[in-house]
XYZ file of C-alpha atoms in Angstrom:
605
model
C -13.785 -19.469 39.471
C -10.921 -17.148 38.573
C -8.880 -20.140 37.346
C -11.689 -21.144 34.961
C -11.973 -17.575 33.661
C -8.239 -17.489 32.879
C -8.454 -20.729 30.907
C -11.482 -19.385 28.990
C -9.580 -16.245 27.909
C -6.544 -18.301 26.908
C -8.734 -20.578 24.762
C -10.319 -17.587 22.984
C -6.899 -16.169 22.096
C -5.687 -19.553 20.856
C -8.751 -20.087 18.665
C -8.395 -16.573 17.206
C -4.822 -17.227 16.126
C -5.719 -20.595 14.571
C -8.677 -19.136 12.670
C -6.548 -16.256 11.373
C -3.970 -18.712 10.030
C -6.659 -20.784 8.333
C -8.127 -17.682 6.711
C -4.693 -16.756 5.337
C -4.363 -20.181 3.769
C -7.785 -19.842 2.145
C -7.439 -16.339 0.752
C -5.175 -17.502 -2.070
C -7.935 -19.528 -3.710
C -10.938 -17.298 -3.054
C -10.806 -15.633 -6.470
C -10.899 -18.859 -8.475
C -13.900 -19.684 -10.566
C -16.219 -22.228 -9.029
C -15.699 -24.481 -12.027
C -12.157 -25.138 -10.853
C -13.531 -27.352 -8.069
C -13.629 -30.210 -10.559
C -9.851 -30.114 -10.904
C -8.296 -33.365 -9.745
C -6.093 -32.360 -6.779
C -4.909 -34.796 -4.151
C -2.969 -33.398 -1.198
C -0.299 -35.576 0.352
C 1.240 -35.245 3.737
C 4.254 -33.248 2.540
C 3.563 -32.085 -1.041
C 0.781 -31.395 -3.531
C 0.267 -34.245 -5.978
C -1.468 -33.021 -9.124
C -2.728 -34.474 -12.344
C -2.771 -31.863 -15.099
C -5.191 -32.084 -18.004
C -4.888 -29.876 -21.055
C -7.710 -27.300 -21.064
C -10.439 -27.910 -23.600
C -12.977 -25.300 -24.740
C -16.537 -25.875 -23.560
C -18.286 -23.728 -26.159
C -17.853 -21.896 -29.434
C -14.369 -20.426 -29.863
C -12.492 -18.614 -32.602
C -9.006 -19.592 -31.486
C -7.351 -21.689 -28.751
C -3.758 -22.700 -28.096
C -2.158 -24.508 -25.132
C 1.231 -25.565 -26.631
C 1.004 -28.783 -24.582
C 1.690 -30.946 -27.629
C 5.148 -29.267 -27.928
C 4.489 -28.481 -31.591
C 3.939 -25.063 -33.163
C 1.053 -26.372 -35.212
C -0.523 -23.592 -37.259
C 1.964 -20.942 -36.125
C 4.065 -19.123 -38.725
C 7.416 -17.427 -38.091
C 7.881 -14.101 -39.837
C 10.513 -14.063 -42.589
C 10.539 -10.338 -43.241
C 12.452 -7.364 -41.854
C 11.399 -4.370 -39.852
C 11.372 -1.142 -41.820
C 13.337 1.998 -40.864
C 15.730 -0.007 -38.668
C 19.428 -0.796 -38.807
C 20.188 -3.754 -41.031
C 21.884 -5.617 -38.170
C 18.716 -5.841 -36.081
C 15.984 -5.364 -38.684
C 15.367 -9.059 -39.282
C 12.780 -10.922 -37.257
C 15.187 -13.639 -36.179
C 14.306 -13.862 -32.498
C 14.080 -17.460 -31.290
C 10.960 -19.119 -29.872
C 10.813 -22.372 -27.903
C 8.092 -24.499 -26.317
C 9.079 -25.177 -22.701
C 7.568 -25.751 -19.258
C 7.783 -23.093 -16.576
C 11.092 -22.688 -14.746
C 9.391 -22.505 -11.357
C 6.236 -24.238 -10.119
C 6.399 -26.601 -13.060
C 3.257 -28.590 -13.825
C 3.999 -31.945 -15.486
C 2.521 -31.985 -18.991
C 2.013 -28.211 -19.194
C 4.081 -26.181 -21.671
C 4.099 -22.682 -23.098
C 5.616 -20.544 -25.843
C 8.818 -18.878 -24.603
C 10.614 -15.879 -26.115
C 14.311 -16.814 -25.888
C 16.415 -14.105 -27.568
C 17.649 -10.800 -26.158
C 17.796 -7.547 -28.149
C 16.155 -9.110 -31.190
C 12.872 -8.710 -33.019
C 10.398 -11.576 -32.663
C 7.282 -12.171 -34.781
C 5.025 -15.218 -34.844
C 1.336 -15.517 -35.765
C -1.503 -17.964 -36.427
C -4.806 -17.808 -38.267
C -8.101 -17.961 -36.371
C -10.229 -21.046 -36.906
C -12.917 -18.637 -38.098
C -12.810 -14.837 -38.473
C -14.429 -12.752 -35.772
C -17.046 -10.332 -37.083
C -18.042 -7.451 -34.823
C -21.819 -7.611 -34.845
C -23.968 -8.751 -31.918
C -21.542 -10.941 -29.941
C -18.887 -9.807 -27.453
C -15.210 -10.330 -28.138
C -13.113 -11.944 -25.389
C -9.375 -12.438 -25.710
C -7.490 -14.094 -22.876
C -3.971 -15.451 -22.380
C -1.259 -15.988 -19.746
C 2.146 -14.315 -19.342
C 5.018 -15.009 -16.959
C 8.116 -12.771 -16.877
C 10.299 -15.599 -15.588
C 13.457 -13.457 -15.350
C 11.708 -10.172 -14.705
C 11.644 -7.547 -17.436
C 13.971 -4.636 -18.209
C 12.501 -3.304 -21.428
C 10.067 -5.147 -23.604
C 6.476 -6.102 -24.198
C 4.233 -9.156 -23.985
C 1.200 -7.846 -25.831
C -0.792 -9.621 -28.518
C -2.159 -8.241 -31.783
C -5.420 -9.252 -33.412
C -4.594 -8.891 -37.104
C -7.231 -7.463 -39.396
C -8.821 -9.776 -41.946
C -7.639 -8.418 -45.291
C -7.126 -9.913 -48.723
C -3.365 -9.371 -48.602
C -2.782 -10.880 -45.138
C 0.331 -13.082 -45.321
C 1.677 -14.321 -41.993
C 5.196 -14.834 -43.360
C 5.397 -11.067 -43.868
C 3.993 -10.168 -40.454
C 5.809 -7.055 -39.153
C 5.226 -3.927 -37.079
C 3.170 -2.207 -39.791
C 0.861 -5.088 -40.560
C -2.747 -3.953 -40.165
C -4.245 -4.922 -36.845
C -7.605 -4.272 -35.223
C -6.734 -4.596 -31.509
C -3.504 -4.629 -29.506
C -3.724 -5.791 -25.901
C -1.281 -6.765 -23.163
C 1.521 -5.668 -20.814
C 4.473 -3.523 -21.851
C 7.340 -2.018 -19.871
C 10.436 0.084 -20.456
C 12.388 1.753 -17.674
C 9.965 2.580 -14.877
C 6.992 2.993 -17.209
C 4.597 0.088 -16.616
C 1.718 -0.188 -19.096
C -1.211 -2.414 -19.927
C -2.178 -1.626 -23.507
C -5.637 -1.681 -24.991
C -5.528 -0.053 -28.420
C -7.931 -0.377 -31.306
C -7.611 1.090 -34.800
C -10.609 3.126 -35.831
C -11.421 3.805 -39.445
C -12.335 7.375 -40.352
C -15.689 7.127 -42.187
C -14.884 10.098 -44.456
C -11.208 9.730 -45.291
C -10.828 5.974 -44.776
C -7.672 6.507 -42.692
C -7.038 4.501 -39.537
C -6.212 6.113 -36.207
C -5.120 4.402 -32.986
C -7.380 4.891 -29.980
C -5.758 4.217 -26.594
C -7.652 3.315 -23.442
C -6.846 5.367 -20.388
C -4.299 3.930 -17.953
C -5.687 1.558 -15.310
C -5.806 3.157 -11.873
C -3.788 0.358 -10.252
C -0.127 -0.324 -9.508
C 1.114 -2.583 -12.319
C 4.688 -2.971 -11.073
C 4.046 -6.230 -9.217
C 2.872 -8.190 -12.268
C 6.184 -7.396 -13.995
C 8.429 -8.264 -11.033
C 6.874 -11.113 -9.011
C 7.757 -13.773 -11.634
C 4.326 -15.359 -11.374
C 1.929 -16.398 -14.122
C -0.753 -13.755 -14.651
C -3.961 -13.938 -16.644
C -4.873 -11.055 -18.972
C -8.428 -10.688 -20.261
C -10.059 -8.122 -22.544
C -13.846 -8.055 -22.951
C -15.422 -5.922 -25.681
C -19.209 -5.702 -25.615
C -21.660 -4.755 -28.376
C -22.923 -1.842 -26.240
C -19.547 -0.109 -26.879
C -18.155 -0.806 -23.395
C -15.028 -2.706 -22.429
C -13.391 -4.340 -19.414
C -9.727 -5.121 -18.756
C -8.967 -7.826 -16.203
C -5.817 -9.153 -14.569
C -6.147 -12.490 -12.784
C -9.937 -12.269 -13.232
C -10.083 -8.937 -11.354
C -11.295 -5.835 -13.207
C -8.536 -3.199 -13.344
C -10.071 -0.957 -16.007
C -13.373 -0.404 -17.739
C -15.090 2.274 -19.718
C -16.785 3.291 -22.925
C -15.314 3.234 -26.407
C -17.020 6.576 -26.994
C -15.874 8.404 -23.864
C -12.759 6.750 -22.406
C -10.399 6.556 -25.369
C -7.569 8.939 -26.274
C -7.999 10.617 -28.687
C -11.800 10.402 -28.699
C -13.464 8.337 -31.385
C -15.615 11.247 -32.542
C -13.836 14.538 -33.312
C -15.110 17.877 -31.909
C -17.820 19.723 -33.807
C -15.791 22.927 -33.818
C -12.086 23.560 -34.177
C -9.843 26.605 -34.004
C -9.599 28.531 -37.237
C -6.095 27.787 -38.601
C -6.195 31.019 -40.640
C -7.045 33.273 -37.725
C -4.098 35.390 -36.483
C -3.607 37.453 -33.356
C -3.837 41.244 -33.947
C -0.589 43.119 -33.555
C -2.034 45.495 -30.913
C -3.432 42.669 -28.768
C -2.140 43.194 -25.210
C -1.821 39.958 -23.181
C 0.163 41.532 -20.316
C -1.782 41.292 -17.061
C 0.660 43.641 -15.255
C 3.040 46.321 -16.481
C 5.780 48.482 -14.871
C 4.416 51.639 -13.276
C 5.265 54.394 -15.799
C 5.021 57.098 -13.116
C 7.447 55.468 -10.672
C 10.784 57.280 -10.133
C 13.994 55.862 -8.708
C 14.792 57.308 -5.253
C 17.741 59.710 -5.043
C 19.532 57.602 -2.419
C 19.327 54.434 -4.493
C 22.914 53.434 -5.258
C 23.122 50.686 -7.846
C 26.940 50.546 -7.624
C 27.029 49.030 -4.153
C 28.388 45.431 -4.254
C 26.343 42.646 -2.655
C 29.332 41.499 -0.515
C 31.988 43.465 1.367
C 34.890 42.614 3.684
C 34.108 42.227 7.358
C 36.304 44.929 8.939
C 35.537 43.689 12.438
C 37.054 40.286 11.751
C 40.352 39.457 13.501
C 42.896 36.911 12.426
C 42.756 33.917 14.815
C 45.675 33.325 17.122
C 48.039 30.623 15.953
C 47.359 31.218 12.252
C 50.358 29.920 10.265
C 50.918 32.536 7.570
C 54.132 30.941 6.287
C 52.791 27.423 5.999
C 51.041 26.339 2.762
C 47.803 24.408 2.962
C 49.152 21.599 0.750
C 52.647 20.199 0.430
C 54.247 17.579 -1.848
C 53.897 14.041 -0.511
C 57.323 13.212 0.966
C 56.649 9.468 0.630
C 55.729 9.594 -3.048
C 58.162 8.071 -5.544
C 58.440 8.646 -9.245
C 57.090 5.669 -11.225
C 59.726 3.569 -12.942
C 58.049 3.948 -16.339
C 57.918 7.763 -16.075
C 59.374 9.307 -19.225
C 60.167 12.981 -18.671
C 60.424 13.580 -22.392
C 56.928 12.209 -22.931
C 55.305 12.928 -19.570
C 57.169 16.079 -18.525
C 58.910 16.760 -15.230
C 57.585 14.533 -12.474
C 56.079 16.212 -9.428
C 54.985 14.538 -6.234
C 51.239 14.647 -5.551
C 49.970 17.243 -3.080
C 48.708 16.258 0.372
C 47.232 18.373 3.212
C 49.908 20.012 5.351
C 50.021 18.100 8.669
C 51.009 21.281 10.525
C 47.678 22.856 9.602
C 45.675 20.131 11.308
C 46.197 21.616 14.779
C 46.272 25.266 13.672
C 43.203 27.421 12.909
C 44.528 27.928 9.375
C 47.503 28.233 7.042
C 48.577 30.583 4.276
C 47.799 34.244 3.831
C 44.871 35.277 6.017
C 42.076 37.127 4.209
C 39.170 38.915 5.825
C 35.881 37.044 5.373
C 33.141 38.584 3.262
C 29.804 39.731 4.677
C 26.504 40.960 3.210
C 26.565 44.638 2.290
C 23.845 46.435 4.289
C 23.748 49.216 1.675
C 23.250 46.886 -1.288
C 19.912 47.369 -3.085
C 20.648 46.078 -6.566
C 19.367 47.480 -9.805
C 16.251 49.607 -9.409
C 13.070 48.497 -11.136
C 9.711 50.241 -11.159
C 6.919 48.370 -9.314
C 4.316 46.436 -11.313
C 0.712 47.616 -11.610
C -2.450 46.262 -13.230
C -2.438 46.766 -17.008
C -5.391 48.984 -17.916
C -5.205 47.736 -21.541
C -5.150 44.018 -20.672
C -7.270 42.037 -23.180
C -6.679 38.487 -21.959
C -4.963 35.543 -23.609
C -5.731 35.495 -27.296
C -7.068 32.338 -28.927
C -8.256 31.705 -32.480
C -11.933 31.789 -33.151
C -13.906 28.577 -33.538
C -15.176 27.335 -36.866
C -17.165 24.198 -37.812
C -14.932 21.149 -38.107
C -14.869 20.119 -41.767
C -13.819 16.586 -40.796
C -16.480 16.128 -38.162
C -18.341 12.847 -38.052
C -20.260 10.888 -35.456
C -19.667 7.165 -35.075
C -22.243 6.074 -32.543
C -21.192 2.417 -32.645
C -17.381 2.078 -32.628
C -17.670 -1.576 -31.554
C -18.169 -2.414 -35.220
C -14.443 -2.629 -35.965
C -12.526 -4.287 -38.785
C -12.988 -8.080 -38.645
C -10.162 -10.118 -37.103
C -8.499 -12.925 -39.078
C -5.337 -13.847 -37.119
C -3.493 -13.467 -33.820
C 0.181 -12.555 -33.582
C 3.077 -11.631 -31.274
C 5.410 -8.943 -32.634
C 7.840 -8.054 -29.862
C 11.224 -6.605 -28.947
C 12.725 -7.405 -25.559
C 15.933 -6.896 -23.602
C 14.998 -9.834 -21.346
C 14.577 -13.447 -22.353
C 12.336 -16.289 -21.164
C 8.982 -14.506 -21.422
C 6.381 -17.257 -21.135
C 3.043 -17.255 -23.049
C 0.320 -19.858 -22.657
C -3.362 -20.771 -23.038
C -4.627 -18.339 -25.679
C -8.373 -18.241 -26.231
C -10.640 -15.981 -28.309
C -14.355 -16.469 -27.804
C -17.642 -14.663 -27.137
C -18.941 -16.308 -23.961
C -17.560 -15.323 -20.561
C -18.384 -18.735 -19.106
C -16.193 -20.425 -21.724
C -13.285 -18.116 -20.945
C -13.712 -18.615 -17.175
C -13.722 -22.391 -17.514
C -10.645 -22.207 -19.729
C -8.922 -20.033 -17.122
C -9.838 -22.390 -14.282
C -8.346 -25.422 -16.052
C -5.168 -23.578 -17.008
C -4.214 -20.508 -15.028
C -6.248 -21.530 -11.977
C -4.470 -24.873 -11.845
C -1.064 -23.186 -12.084
C -1.992 -20.824 -9.273
C -2.979 -23.701 -7.003
C 0.353 -25.387 -7.609
C 2.256 -22.142 -7.056
C 0.344 -21.494 -3.822
C 1.147 -24.973 -2.540
C 4.852 -24.458 -3.273
C 5.065 -21.044 -1.665
C 6.895 -20.724 1.667
C 4.960 -20.467 4.910
C 3.236 -17.362 6.102
C 6.091 -16.471 8.449
C 8.655 -16.649 5.641
C 6.480 -14.482 3.409
C 6.152 -11.870 6.140
C 9.905 -11.791 6.691
C 10.558 -11.499 2.946
C 8.082 -8.654 2.641
C 9.676 -6.849 5.588
C 13.111 -7.159 4.010
C 11.825 -5.245 0.999
C 9.831 -2.779 3.119
C 11.455 -2.339 6.562
C 8.562 -0.233 7.841
C 6.461 -3.420 7.925
C 8.316 -4.481 11.087
C 6.468 -1.706 12.948
C 3.133 -3.045 11.675
C 4.065 -6.575 12.749
C 5.038 -5.488 16.258
C 1.869 -3.447 16.732
C -0.274 -6.273 15.341
C 1.191 -8.743 17.840
C 1.281 -6.359 20.795
C -2.328 -5.177 20.482
C -4.127 -8.537 21.058
C -1.628 -9.509 23.765
C -2.168 -6.211 25.557
C -5.945 -6.526 25.309
C -5.785 -10.100 26.557
C -3.731 -9.110 29.577
C -5.983 -6.128 30.268
C -9.281 -8.014 30.187
C -8.330 -11.573 31.146
C -5.556 -11.291 33.728
C -6.706 -11.488 37.428
C -6.594 -8.107 39.138
C -5.349 -7.632 42.702
C -7.417 -4.515 43.009
C -10.602 -6.572 43.457
C -9.191 -8.434 46.477
C -7.946 -5.195 47.978
C -11.382 -3.656 47.543
C -12.980 -6.650 49.248
C -10.637 -6.356 52.229
C -11.301 -2.672 52.412
C -15.062 -3.213 52.442
C -14.770 -5.803 55.232
C -12.911 -3.390 57.465
C -15.304 -0.678 56.510
C -18.207 -2.692 58.013
C -16.752 -2.533 61.521
C -17.792 0.838 62.881
C -16.673 1.285 66.534
C -19.426 2.404 69.002
C -18.491 5.691 70.616
C -19.079 6.739 74.192
C -21.839 9.186 73.277
C -23.655 6.638 71.167
C -23.595 4.042 73.970
C -24.959 6.538 76.556
C -27.803 7.579 74.266
C -28.795 3.958 73.689
C -28.805 3.122 77.409
C -30.779 6.294 78.255
C -33.401 5.421 75.669
C -33.868 1.956 77.181
C -34.125 3.434 80.711
C -36.908 5.762 79.606
C -38.802 2.844 78.126
C -38.546 0.903 81.423
C -39.782 3.793 83.559
C -43.037 4.186 81.606
C -46.106 2.750 83.447
C -47.337 -0.532 82.067
C -51.113 -1.141 81.907
C -50.715 -4.892 81.801
C -49.175 -5.179 85.234
C -46.733 -7.872 86.172
C -47.062 -9.720 82.951
C -46.033 -6.681 81.032
C -43.286 -6.036 83.467
C -42.139 -9.560 83.071
C -42.248 -9.261 79.365
C -40.444 -5.971 79.549
C -37.842 -7.678 81.715
C -37.383 -10.249 79.088
C -36.949 -7.512 76.526
C -34.335 -5.883 78.692
C -32.549 -9.147 79.087
C -32.605 -9.626 75.365
C -31.322 -6.118 74.868
C -28.555 -6.606 77.390
C -27.500 -9.811 75.752
C -27.552 -8.159 72.337
C -25.641 -5.181 73.659
C -22.994 -7.360 75.203
C -22.802 -9.411 72.007
C -22.523 -6.204 69.951
C -19.705 -5.018 72.181
C -17.918 -8.334 71.707
C -18.269 -8.239 67.914
C -17.264 -4.611 67.982
C -14.054 -5.449 69.808
C -13.305 -8.261 67.367
C -13.686 -5.935 64.372
C -11.528 -3.290 66.015
C -8.865 -5.914 66.663
C -8.946 -7.026 63.007
C -8.626 -3.494 61.689
C -5.555 -2.775 63.812
C -3.256 -5.380 62.278
C -0.003 -3.727 63.255
C -0.683 -3.676 67.033
C -0.079 -6.401 69.595
C -2.687 -8.133 71.773
C -1.827 -5.976 74.774
C -2.518 -2.823 72.811
C -5.815 -4.235 71.665
C -6.855 -5.130 75.241
C -5.814 -1.732 76.475
C -7.781 0.050 73.782
C -10.817 -2.056 74.602
C -10.569 -1.137 78.329
C -10.205 2.540 77.482
C -13.174 2.488 75.128
C -15.464 0.912 77.749
C -14.012 2.578 80.831
C -15.786 5.850 80.240
C -19.122 4.041 80.010
C -18.915 2.138 83.383
C -21.839 4.029 84.917
C -24.484 3.128 82.384
C -23.121 -0.323 81.846
C -23.155 -1.134 85.576
C -26.704 0.167 85.870
C -27.784 -2.236 83.221
C -26.110 -5.109 84.957
C -27.746 -4.151 88.308
C -31.194 -4.185 86.773
C -30.407 -7.537 85.260
C -29.537 -8.951 88.662
C -32.661 -7.423 90.200
C -34.835 -8.985 87.547
C -33.192 -12.314 88.017
């Protein structure tokens, strides 16, 4: 039975480990859209065989681009220069190429790649139809892969405003745009921009409104060299969502979660208001009634010589701490007229290494117990304190209330206007639409397919754990505890325990309770009293009583025999002679009653 229990526990542990490994292999594809199940994927015995198909929109769209035809059809390179910049780098002459991914390449899939370093890049394309902000949401989605990491640069996209003077050949940093969205990084500042330009209804000026930073760690998407999907959803109810890899990382309201706010405050500080000259902002002041004590000496120095110090024995007063290097030689090209007189470099005096010190001995300095420093009166509460002054509030002359900021300037084109210190930034699968289902299907056929291929090409779970621990050594502690805990629990609950067998042996010996002399005498006396009582039934009763006595005698003798056997078992360390001797001693004291019983038995017989 114990053998079967051990095998049962071992099977449970084995099944747990197998199920955990299968769950790890499935977690990579849990977040994919269900539409991606139609993707044609055939798994071989050693590799993942795939057949890539260029994504096609399944509904109304305003712009799509996959770059799979290896032609920049409809895209226009900027021919202008950036203003207020050095002439050497002002021109937008950064190079673009259409290439497949460096890693986890999918046959037939290509993307737009930024190739130049420390140059300005600008490229744009017109939408198939302008997007008007009315009753439909705006969804912009595209993929980015920092194939060589990123030092300083951006990968954001601009939705250019539809204006009469829009000319893509003159696309530059000051071209009017409605929305800017995407990742940006410089130094250790990792950003995910969402900016829209809001038109002031009174002045007609445009002001940039920035969404608050997402409350997530963005470092990984810039450093893992994987393809990530960026999605912005603007809804007609003036709310927005920002997603990375189809997971929401930021959301909010255009009215409440933008900096600066869309609507200005109703009141502002009066710019003409000035603080009165007698306004007292001091919370505490020196006590005017305090007087410096007579024994306060401000001339005492903070440090004085320690007069109790004694020069250590063996101090070499005549030896300098440093001496010229005796092994140094003047360089052959040393020109004393140009370089001056050559002197050997100084080295520590070897004689001072074994001595407590060299050179003139000076008493060490100690803190002066009489030092108090410059006297200052203590601070007290200012009875004239009036608080921190601030200008009075007046109605804001520029106040307005835009209750529907979703109604932005229409969008006519999409563009990339970037500067980067790192090359090979990969862009792919742009889509602008109004239906979330269309964007999700587009993502499943493009980014989702890439992620499946990348997951199939990733190293095993063990290799990933080791790689992660190399970057974060503290993970080794987590690994050890994770492995030790189930093993320890398995041993604790499934391993056979010797304590049970010991308890069983102990209980067996505990059953054998030796019959003492007093107990035997009381039992025999009780039986004798029963025999001496007169029987109304005569001889038959006496005969029956005799039978009872015979039964009792037989039981008593049998009990004594079993008693001796149990006593012998409990005394394992003794020999057979000791056991026989103990048995004789235990029954010797009860010869009288025992013999009487045997006599009556003979008489009855």
